[in-house]
Amino acid sequence: MPARSVVAVLLALLTGCQTIGSSQSALDAASRERLQARLDQLSAQSSTIETGTAPDTELQQSLREALELLDRGRDEDALTSLAAILRDHPEHTETIRLTAATARRIGDWRLQNAALRKLIELQPDSPVVLNQCGKALLQTNSEDGANSDVTQAGLAALRRAVELESANARFAHDLFAALAERQLDSEAEAVLEQASRNCPQDALLAMAAARYFEDRGRWPDAILQYGAAIKSSPREPLWRRERGMCFARLQQWDKACDDLQPALHGANAATLKTAFLTWADAAYQAGRYDEAATALDRLRTEADHRTPETEQQRIRSLLKLRQFDTATDAALQAMIDWPQNAELRQLVAELERLDSAGS
């Protein structure tokens, strides 16, 4: 049976737009003969099968056959088998789930979305089903506008999941993320506020909120959310590091250092260059020259990150710490590496004057 015909049959069954008789006519002769024996067996027991109940032995066998076909890469034959089951049992949820998974596997988003929406229709009071189906609908419709039909169906499912299970932080997080991604900020923040009351100890929810505020340049709000995450998981260095970066944005240098210094203690300077540079600058601005020198030394030795600007800051920090010999050696090496840099030449001249004054 051609794949296009199978998909048309499944779409009709899932959307309720085609009768069993008309879907039968869409099957080619060979498939019709092969499937009829199976359908005859199913029809004898169809009156005993109820939506949402465990399938009988015959139905289980049909589903196993579809799975075996998928395992062998015979996606079209698997869809044909699923269409046959749904003709007699159009509300059998396991078959619809397998149809959605198969459609996703072959990249047929229209068929997948029809199956997902059918599951939502059949299980409107299952928060797990609503959450999973809502996310899947939105994932395959991420480039469409917030007002598209599929997007609205996905958002509605996520909203309903939160309504049914308001204390589930994961459901709230998924709805919040979906709304924020589509720039539905007012509703996203309302969901966040309610979730924060319902799940005050959930660090990941606070982290998502902090990222949201960071993206919008709302540094004080981000700091509050990172604080909530740190309170829940005080040993997690990521959240303390990110809060320190926010403090630096606000030029609250001491607070930035108080977070960045412990957060970066055992970190990899090669992969966190920006954080180390922020720590060095915050420490220098705060007059914590030993920390500034430490941060820049680690960048230099661990990440091989050394520029005229970082060397100037390192040399000036060493001077503040009265480590004149080390500062002089660093300045001379910098002049060898960047002989045309005017700021470095000026710094070397200052060192010479200090050396003359001290001799």
CSV table of N, CA and C in Angstrom, one decimal, residues 27 65 73 135 141 146 155 214 235 263 269 271 281 315 340:
chain,number,residue,atom,x,y,z
A,27,LEU,N,-7.5,1.4,0.7
A,27,LEU,CA,-6.5,0.3,0.7
A,27,LEU,C,-6.4,-0.4,-0.6
A,65,GLU,N,3.2,-6.9,16.2
A,65,GLU,CA,3.6,-7.0,14.7
A,65,GLU,C,4.0,-5.7,14.2
A,73,GLY,N,12.7,-1.7,10.1
A,73,GLY,CA,12.7,-0.6,9.2
A,73,GLY,C,11.6,-0.5,8.2
A,135,LYS,N,4.3,19.4,24.7
A,135,LYS,CA,5.7,19.6,24.4
A,135,LYS,C,6.0,19.2,23.0
A,141,ASN,N,6.5,22.6,15.9
A,141,ASN,CA,5.9,23.8,15.4
A,141,ASN,C,6.6,25.0,15.9
A,146,ALA,N,2.9,32.3,17.4
A,146,ALA,CA,2.3,31.8,18.6
A,146,ALA,C,0.8,31.6,18.4
A,155,LEU,N,0.0,24.7,23.6
A,155,LEU,CA,0.0,25.6,24.8
A,155,LEU,C,-1.2,25.2,25.7
A,214,GLU,N,17.7,37.3,32.9
A,214,GLU,CA,19.0,37.7,32.3
A,214,GLU,C,18.9,38.1,30.8
A,235,ARG,N,25.5,24.2,47.3
A,235,ARG,CA,26.8,23.7,46.9
A,235,ARG,C,26.9,23.7,45.4
A,263,ALA,N,33.0,30.1,43.5
A,263,ALA,CA,32.4,29.4,42.4
A,263,ALA,C,33.4,28.9,41.4
A,269,ALA,N,39.6,27.1,33.8
A,269,ALA,CA,39.7,28.4,33.3
A,269,ALA,C,39.7,28.4,31.8
A,271,THR,N,37.6,26.8,29.8
A,271,THR,CA,36.3,26.7,29.3
A,271,THR,C,35.4,27.9,29.9
A,281,ASP,N,38.3,41.5,36.8
A,281,ASP,CA,37.9,42.9,36.7
A,281,ASP,C,37.2,43.3,37.9
A,315,ILE,N,49.8,43.3,36.0
A,315,ILE,CA,51.0,44.0,36.5
A,315,ILE,C,50.5,45.1,37.6
A,340,GLN,N,54.7,47.5,20.5
A,340,GLN,CA,54.0,48.7,20.0
A,340,GLN,C,52.9,49.2,20.9
